[in-house]
Amino acid sequence: MKATARAHPNIALVKYWGKRDRVLNLPAVPSLSLTLDRYHTTTTVTWETQTDSVRLNAEAICGRPLQRVLDFMDRLWGPHRPCVHVDSKNNFPTAAGLASSSSGFAALALAGMAAAGREASKTELSILARQGSGSACRSLWGGWVSWDRGQKSDGSDSHGRPLAPQNHWDLRMVVAMIASGPKSIGSTQAMIQTEQSSRLYPGWVEAAPNDMVQATRAVLERNLPALGTVMEASTLRMHASMMSAEPSIRYWTPATLSVMERVEKLRKDGVPAWFTMDAGPNVKVLCDSTRADTVADTLRSCCEKVDVLQAGPDAFLL
Ligand code: 2P0
């Protein structure tokens, strides 16, 4: 009754922001992501323990984060769930806008089902992982992954879908780490606040399907300027929608803007590179493999740390 799985976080190029169903985490918009290579979550699930317990990065968690995991285990098992022990480790900062919940719930779904001795397809695991954290449904696959908005109220048509494999395109994601501490407001709460009060939210939702069409084509054709352009448009629209919420949500810091300016300057100087930001101040920069060192060197002086990553693998059992 024990299994260990590893999953890699994904960074959305076309963002998920807003839900059509909060309980099932059904998105208001489609999204598209790249799964990363060096960052990962490794999770061991043991069923039929004496009590429920969850450890994250070698520390017992309690309160709401614990309840969130236990609710997920209820969903995974169904009625009469036995007690469970979950032990999860991230080799990168947790809850800092680096998508730790995407790898976290993907690894938990895979390890939890395997430890229960149940067969499940990747699509079934993706639907399950989505209910823990929306973006987790994309981390079952490596490489380039899309997530359909879907139409059905039960969410059976809203899951990750592999668009192109890990080795499809040799790009780099340069992660400019500005702050590695936890974010000021969790993304679930921030999404609700945006949906409920932002005048720009309807415009964000309306623009997303076309962003998705453009980005999908750009990935399949390996057209970096086209992908970079739509990726920046998507992140800026998402952040504009949350900044116009009441109260306003702003994840950016002055260092975030410095990195954005440097990326724009790099482009003016002939280095093709584009930025994207999630629910945190850190900036991820997409560029060609041959330009990654130039981009990383340029960003080093204005952030805590720079990591250069590339496309990563599917989630797997260890
Ligand atoms: C994304 N983010 O597409 C977007 C872009 C952050 C900004 O998915 O409420 O942890 O658990 O479904 O997946 C982060 O939100 O939110 C996220 P829930 P999740 O990657």
Tab-separated table of C-alpha atoms and ligand atoms in Angstrom:
chain	number	residue	atom	x	y	z
A	1	MET	CA	0.000	0.000	0.000
A	2	LYS	CA	2.930	2.321	-0.687
A	3	ALA	CA	4.199	4.058	-3.851
A	4	THR	CA	6.449	6.962	-4.804
A	5	ALA	CA	6.000	9.258	-7.802
A	6	ARG	CA	7.825	12.229	-9.241
A	7	ALA	CA	6.295	15.076	-11.237
A	8	HIS	CA	7.756	18.243	-12.681
A	9	PRO	CA	6.117	21.682	-12.453
A	10	ASN	CA	4.818	23.369	-15.565
A	11	ILE	CA	4.880	27.026	-16.510
A	12	ALA	CA	1.868	28.297	-18.431
A	13	LEU	CA	2.636	30.135	-21.663
A	14	VAL	CA	-1.077	30.813	-22.168
A	15	LYS	CA	-2.370	31.264	-18.618
A	16	TYR	CA	-5.150	29.688	-16.599
A	17	TRP	CA	-6.814	32.375	-14.472
A	18	GLY	CA	-10.465	32.107	-13.438
A	19	LYS	CA	-12.818	29.181	-12.849
A	20	ARG	CA	-16.158	28.153	-14.281
A	21	ASP	CA	-16.518	25.729	-11.342
A	22	ARG	CA	-14.662	26.265	-8.057
A	23	VAL	CA	-15.251	22.830	-6.564
A	24	LEU	CA	-14.013	20.855	-9.561
A	25	ASN	CA	-11.431	23.500	-10.617
A	26	LEU	CA	-12.919	23.856	-14.074
A	27	PRO	CA	-11.212	26.748	-15.846
A	28	ALA	CA	-12.892	29.730	-17.492
A	29	VAL	CA	-10.172	29.655	-20.185
A	30	PRO	CA	-8.007	27.093	-21.991
A	31	SER	CA	-4.262	27.116	-21.279
A	32	LEU	CA	-0.953	25.815	-22.613
A	33	SER	CA	2.228	25.031	-20.690
A	34	LEU	CA	5.780	23.778	-20.771
A	35	THR	CA	6.790	21.149	-18.200
A	36	LEU	CA	10.248	21.899	-16.771
A	37	ASP	CA	13.151	19.504	-16.330
A	38	ARG	CA	15.256	20.137	-13.207
A	39	TYR	CA	12.601	21.152	-10.695
A	40	HIS	CA	10.506	18.332	-9.296
A	41	THR	CA	8.268	17.065	-6.504
A	42	THR	CA	8.786	13.547	-5.160
A	43	THR	CA	5.884	12.114	-3.179
A	44	THR	CA	5.397	8.871	-1.286
A	45	VAL	CA	1.889	7.791	-0.323
A	46	THR	CA	1.297	5.039	2.259
A	47	TRP	CA	-2.280	3.847	2.851
A	48	GLU	CA	-3.635	2.105	5.960
A	49	THR	CA	-1.523	3.965	8.483
A	50	GLN	CA	-2.560	4.569	12.125
A	51	THR	CA	-3.489	8.241	11.580
A	52	ASP	CA	-3.650	10.771	8.758
A	53	SER	CA	-0.432	12.772	8.383
A	54	VAL	CA	1.236	14.864	5.708
A	55	ARG	CA	4.845	15.995	5.558
A	56	LEU	CA	6.101	18.622	3.144
A	57	ASN	CA	9.840	19.193	2.866
A	58	ALA	CA	10.419	17.134	6.046
A	59	GLU	CA	7.931	19.118	8.188
A	60	ALA	CA	4.464	18.051	9.307
A	61	ILE	CA	1.791	20.343	7.859
A	62	CYS	CA	-1.447	21.225	9.630
A	63	GLY	CA	-4.512	23.455	9.321
A	64	ARG	CA	-5.862	24.317	5.874
A	65	PRO	CA	-2.946	22.970	3.803
A	66	LEU	CA	-3.376	19.594	5.580
A	67	GLN	CA	-7.133	19.635	4.992
A	68	ARG	CA	-6.591	20.403	1.295
A	69	VAL	CA	-4.445	17.276	0.900
A	70	LEU	CA	-6.840	15.103	2.942
A	71	ASP	CA	-9.834	16.323	0.900
A	72	PHE	CA	-7.914	15.300	-2.194
A	73	MET	CA	-7.199	11.848	-0.727
A	74	ASP	CA	-10.953	11.505	0.022
A	75	ARG	CA	-11.693	12.216	-3.622
A	76	LEU	CA	-9.010	9.815	-4.808
A	77	TRP	CA	-10.155	6.908	-2.632
A	78	GLY	CA	-13.911	7.409	-2.464
A	79	PRO	CA	-16.047	6.193	0.490
A	80	HIS	CA	-14.429	4.572	3.565
A	81	ARG	CA	-10.957	5.931	2.978
A	82	PRO	CA	-8.299	4.388	5.228
A	83	CYS	CA	-5.785	6.630	7.005
A	84	VAL	CA	-2.925	7.803	4.864
A	85	HIS	CA	0.584	9.166	5.210
A	86	VAL	CA	1.907	11.509	2.544
A	87	ASP	CA	5.543	12.539	2.396
A	88	SER	CA	6.384	15.123	-0.264
A	89	LYS	CA	9.571	16.987	-1.130
A	90	ASN	CA	10.209	19.823	-3.560
A	91	ASN	CA	13.744	20.491	-4.792
A	92	PHE	CA	12.729	24.124	-5.552
A	93	PRO	CA	10.866	26.911	-3.630
A	94	THR	CA	7.317	26.041	-2.543
A	95	ALA	CA	4.316	28.370	-3.153
A	96	ALA	CA	6.489	31.120	-4.618
A	97	GLY	CA	4.908	31.333	-8.055
A	98	LEU	CA	7.079	28.517	-9.410
A	99	ALA	CA	4.151	26.147	-9.856
A	100	SER	CA	4.892	23.822	-6.911
A	101	SER	CA	1.180	22.963	-6.656
A	102	SER	CA	1.230	21.711	-10.260
A	103	SER	CA	3.958	19.139	-9.625
A	104	GLY	CA	2.640	18.526	-6.086
A	105	PHE	CA	-0.852	17.364	-6.985
A	106	ALA	CA	0.288	15.532	-10.137
A	107	ALA	CA	2.763	13.475	-8.053
A	108	LEU	CA	0.144	12.946	-5.341
A	109	ALA	CA	-2.466	11.656	-7.821
A	110	LEU	CA	0.005	9.255	-9.426
A	111	ALA	CA	1.505	7.953	-6.162
A	112	GLY	CA	-1.896	7.783	-4.415
A	113	MET	CA	-3.527	5.689	-7.136
A	114	ALA	CA	-0.516	3.384	-7.512
A	115	ALA	CA	-0.291	2.852	-3.746
A	116	ALA	CA	-3.999	1.972	-3.740
A	117	GLY	CA	-3.306	-0.618	-6.444
A	118	ARG	CA	-5.669	1.080	-8.884
A	119	GLU	CA	-5.206	1.366	-12.634
A	120	ALA	CA	-5.755	4.823	-14.118
A	121	SER	CA	-4.977	6.343	-17.515
A	122	LYS	CA	-2.969	9.579	-17.754
A	123	THR	CA	-6.193	11.388	-18.666
A	124	GLU	CA	-7.976	10.005	-15.581
A	125	LEU	CA	-5.021	11.042	-13.419
A	126	SER	CA	-5.087	14.490	-15.014
A	127	ILE	CA	-8.791	14.902	-14.169
A	128	LEU	CA	-8.064	13.831	-10.600
A	129	ALA	CA	-4.981	16.084	-10.236
A	130	ARG	CA	-6.984	19.053	-11.563
A	131	GLN	CA	-9.308	18.776	-8.566
A	132	GLY	CA	-6.345	19.283	-6.230
A	133	SER	CA	-4.944	22.236	-8.144
A	134	GLY	CA	-6.002	23.292	-11.626
A	135	SER	CA	-2.530	23.598	-13.146
A	136	ALA	CA	-1.593	20.104	-11.868
A	137	CYS	CA	-3.631	18.526	-14.663
A	138	ARG	CA	-0.908	19.651	-17.099
A	139	SER	CA	2.004	18.114	-15.141
A	140	LEU	CA	1.155	14.480	-15.927
A	141	TRP	CA	2.871	15.024	-19.274
A	142	GLY	CA	6.317	16.305	-20.159
A	143	GLY	CA	7.019	18.833	-22.888
A	144	TRP	CA	4.246	21.015	-24.313
A	145	VAL	CA	0.800	20.439	-22.856
A	146	SER	CA	-2.611	22.021	-23.362
A	147	TRP	CA	-5.580	22.052	-20.980
A	148	ASP	CA	-9.024	22.246	-22.527
A	149	ARG	CA	-11.584	24.489	-20.911
A	150	GLY	CA	-14.243	21.855	-21.625
A	151	GLN	CA	-18.009	22.382	-21.626
A	152	LYS	CA	-19.368	19.604	-19.403
A	153	SER	CA	-20.425	20.361	-15.843
A	154	ASP	CA	-18.800	17.165	-14.496
A	155	GLY	CA	-15.405	18.224	-15.875
A	156	SER	CA	-14.840	15.000	-17.829
A	157	ASP	CA	-13.776	17.028	-20.900
A	158	SER	CA	-11.410	19.355	-19.020
A	159	HIS	CA	-7.964	17.786	-18.643
A	160	GLY	CA	-4.384	18.009	-19.856
A	161	ARG	CA	-3.500	16.865	-23.360
A	162	PRO	CA	0.024	16.366	-24.721
A	163	LEU	CA	0.644	18.796	-27.572
A	164	ALA	CA	4.308	18.039	-28.357
A	165	PRO	CA	6.866	15.841	-26.567
A	166	GLN	CA	9.837	16.893	-24.437
A	167	ASN	CA	12.278	16.700	-27.375
A	168	HIS	CA	10.048	18.651	-29.794
A	169	TRP	CA	11.854	21.990	-29.486
A	170	ASP	CA	15.162	22.872	-27.839
A	171	LEU	CA	14.133	26.061	-25.996
A	172	ARG	CA	15.156	27.283	-22.551
A	173	MET	CA	13.164	28.781	-19.693
A	174	VAL	CA	15.440	31.087	-17.707
A	175	VAL	CA	13.970	31.511	-14.220
A	176	ALA	CA	14.842	34.859	-12.624
A	177	MET	CA	14.276	34.225	-8.914
A	178	ILE	CA	13.348	37.492	-7.246
A	179	ALA	CA	11.854	36.159	-4.028
A	180	SER	CA	11.712	32.560	-2.892
A	181	GLY	CA	9.308	33.133	0.047
A	182	PRO	CA	5.596	32.261	-0.071
A	183	LYS	CA	3.331	34.516	-2.113
A	184	SER	CA	1.280	37.337	-0.567
A	185	ILE	CA	-2.091	35.915	-1.639
A	186	GLY	CA	-2.784	32.354	-2.816
A	187	SER	CA	-3.804	31.945	-6.442
A	188	THR	CA	-7.193	30.372	-5.672
A	189	GLN	CA	-8.234	33.383	-3.560
A	190	ALA	CA	-6.704	35.799	-6.068
A	191	MET	CA	-8.669	34.212	-8.912
A	192	ILE	CA	-11.939	34.503	-6.978
A	193	GLN	CA	-11.223	38.156	-6.184
A	194	THR	CA	-10.482	38.827	-9.865
A	195	GLU	CA	-13.622	37.041	-11.106
A	196	GLN	CA	-15.820	38.877	-8.626
A	197	SER	CA	-14.538	42.417	-8.946
A	198	SER	CA	-12.273	43.064	-11.934
A	199	ARG	CA	-13.769	45.082	-14.784
A	200	LEU	CA	-11.056	43.695	-17.043
A	201	TYR	CA	-11.834	40.033	-16.243
A	202	PRO	CA	-14.453	39.612	-19.026
A	203	GLY	CA	-11.918	40.935	-21.558
A	204	TRP	CA	-9.319	38.468	-20.275
A	205	VAL	CA	-11.709	35.531	-20.702
A	206	GLU	CA	-12.740	36.686	-24.159
A	207	ALA	CA	-9.140	36.994	-25.431
A	208	ALA	CA	-7.920	33.594	-24.204
A	209	PRO	CA	-9.263	31.246	-26.938
A	210	ASN	CA	-7.491	33.217	-29.659
A	211	ASP	CA	-4.250	33.288	-27.607
A	212	MET	CA	-4.565	29.523	-27.399
A	213	VAL	CA	-4.951	29.123	-31.183
A	214	GLN	CA	-1.923	31.359	-31.854
A	215	ALA	CA	0.253	29.657	-29.236
A	216	THR	CA	-0.667	26.135	-30.341
A	217	ARG	CA	0.270	26.955	-33.922
A	218	ALA	CA	3.519	28.625	-32.817
A	219	VAL	CA	4.554	25.556	-30.778
A	220	LEU	CA	3.753	23.106	-33.574
A	221	GLU	CA	5.622	25.283	-36.131
A	222	ARG	CA	8.483	26.025	-33.700
A	223	ASN	CA	7.997	29.755	-34.272
A	224	LEU	CA	9.638	31.453	-31.262
A	225	PRO	CA	8.758	35.105	-32.053
A	226	ALA	CA	5.099	34.139	-32.517
A	227	LEU	CA	5.075	32.108	-29.293
A	228	GLY	CA	6.936	34.769	-27.301
A	229	THR	CA	4.581	37.501	-28.473
A	230	VAL	CA	1.395	35.659	-27.516
A	231	MET	CA	2.965	34.449	-24.250
A	232	GLU	CA	3.701	38.049	-23.165
A	233	ALA	CA	0.229	39.185	-24.246
A	234	SER	CA	-1.366	36.418	-22.148
A	235	THR	CA	0.627	37.146	-18.975
A	236	LEU	CA	0.100	40.926	-19.262
A	237	ARG	CA	-3.642	40.525	-19.773
A	238	MET	CA	-3.854	38.153	-16.801
A	239	HIS	CA	-1.929	40.529	-14.520
A	240	ALA	CA	-3.931	43.525	-15.759
A	241	SER	CA	-7.144	41.705	-14.869
A	242	MET	CA	-5.932	40.995	-11.315
A	243	MET	CA	-4.488	44.487	-10.813
A	244	SER	CA	-7.907	45.914	-11.591
A	245	ALA	CA	-9.603	43.690	-8.985
A	246	GLU	CA	-10.931	45.385	-5.834
A	247	PRO	CA	-8.886	45.191	-3.681
A	248	SER	CA	-6.150	45.118	-6.297
A	249	ILE	CA	-3.803	42.114	-6.558
A	250	ARG	CA	-0.236	42.827	-7.562
A	251	TYR	CA	2.425	40.121	-7.481
A	252	TRP	CA	5.065	42.231	-9.189
A	253	THR	CA	7.833	44.013	-7.289
A	254	PRO	CA	10.256	46.650	-8.627
A	255	ALA	CA	12.671	43.800	-9.426
A	256	THR	CA	9.998	42.141	-11.561
A	257	LEU	CA	9.773	45.309	-13.656
A	258	SER	CA	13.569	45.534	-13.889
A	259	VAL	CA	13.695	42.030	-15.350
A	260	MET	CA	10.892	42.858	-17.798
A	261	GLU	CA	12.791	45.959	-18.952
A	262	ARG	CA	15.990	44.001	-19.402
A	263	VAL	CA	14.217	41.398	-21.515
A	264	GLU	CA	12.772	44.146	-23.719
A	265	LYS	CA	16.246	45.694	-24.032
A	266	LEU	CA	17.708	42.297	-24.972
A	267	ARG	CA	15.131	42.021	-27.746
A	268	LYS	CA	15.988	45.492	-29.042
A	269	ASP	CA	19.623	44.369	-29.108
A	270	GLY	CA	18.736	41.356	-31.242
A	271	VAL	CA	18.452	38.632	-28.576
A	272	PRO	CA	15.062	36.906	-28.994
A	273	ALA	CA	13.678	36.479	-25.450
A	274	TRP	CA	10.203	36.897	-23.939
A	275	PHE	CA	8.963	37.056	-20.313
A	276	THR	CA	6.099	35.502	-18.385
A	277	MET	CA	5.041	35.925	-14.727
A	278	ASP	CA	2.703	33.814	-12.586
A	279	ALA	CA	1.218	34.282	-9.116
A	280	GLY	CA	4.461	35.644	-7.665
A	281	PRO	CA	7.218	38.167	-8.444
A	282	ASN	CA	9.548	35.731	-10.226
A	283	VAL	CA	10.008	36.081	-13.984
A	284	LYS	CA	10.520	33.243	-16.445
A	285	VAL	CA	12.145	34.068	-19.762
A	286	LEU	CA	11.711	31.930	-22.863
A	287	CYS	CA	14.569	31.897	-25.351
A	288	ASP	CA	16.554	29.763	-27.746
A	289	SER	CA	19.097	27.327	-26.236
A	290	THR	CA	21.976	29.238	-27.844
A	291	ARG	CA	20.939	32.495	-26.141
A	292	ALA	CA	20.241	31.162	-22.641
A	293	ASP	CA	23.686	32.081	-21.230
A	294	THR	CA	23.411	35.656	-22.527
A	295	VAL	CA	19.928	36.007	-21.025
A	296	ALA	CA	21.003	34.474	-17.691
A	297	ASP	CA	24.096	36.733	-17.446
A	298	THR	CA	21.976	39.817	-18.156
A	299	LEU	CA	19.449	38.991	-15.439
A	300	ARG	CA	21.868	37.885	-12.715
A	301	SER	CA	22.574	41.377	-11.360
A	302	CYS	CA	18.920	42.180	-10.644
A	303	CYS	CA	17.708	38.984	-8.961
A	304	GLU	CA	18.544	36.537	-6.153
A	305	LYS	CA	19.313	33.596	-8.415
A	306	VAL	CA	18.979	32.513	-12.037
A	307	ASP	CA	18.207	28.960	-13.145
A	308	VAL	CA	18.243	27.748	-16.733
A	309	LEU	CA	15.707	24.989	-17.398
A	310	GLN	CA	14.391	23.143	-20.401
A	311	ALA	CA	11.510	20.869	-21.301
A	312	GLY	CA	11.027	18.109	-18.741
A	313	PRO	CA	9.567	14.565	-18.731
A	314	ASP	CA	6.201	12.985	-17.938
A	315	ALA	CA	5.312	12.283	-14.312
A	316	PHE	CA	6.517	8.782	-13.388
A	317	LEU	CA	6.602	6.172	-10.627
A	318	LEU	CA	9.927	5.599	-8.918
B	1	2P0	C1	-1.220	28.837	-14.630
B	1	2P0	N1	-1.464	29.853	-12.360
B	1	2P0	O1	-1.803	28.653	-15.709
B	1	2P0	C2	-1.698	29.999	-13.769
B	1	2P0	C3	-1.032	31.286	-14.144
B	1	2P0	C4	-0.839	31.022	-11.797
B	1	2P0	C5	-0.844	32.037	-12.865
B	1	2P0	O2	-2.454	27.887	-12.250
B	1	2P0	O3	-6.902	27.347	-7.582
B	1	2P0	O4	-2.443	26.593	-8.068
B	1	2P0	O5	-5.410	25.373	-7.281
B	1	2P0	O6	-6.614	25.732	-9.441
B	1	2P0	O7	-3.349	25.896	-10.310
B	1	2P0	C6	-1.810	28.770	-10.219
B	1	2P0	O8	-3.004	28.345	-9.731
B	1	2P0	O9	-4.769	27.258	-8.740
B	1	2P0	C7	-1.941	28.814	-11.673
B	1	2P0	P1	-5.985	26.379	-8.240
B	1	2P0	P2	-3.339	26.866	-9.206
B	1	2P0	O10	-0.249	28.137	-14.282
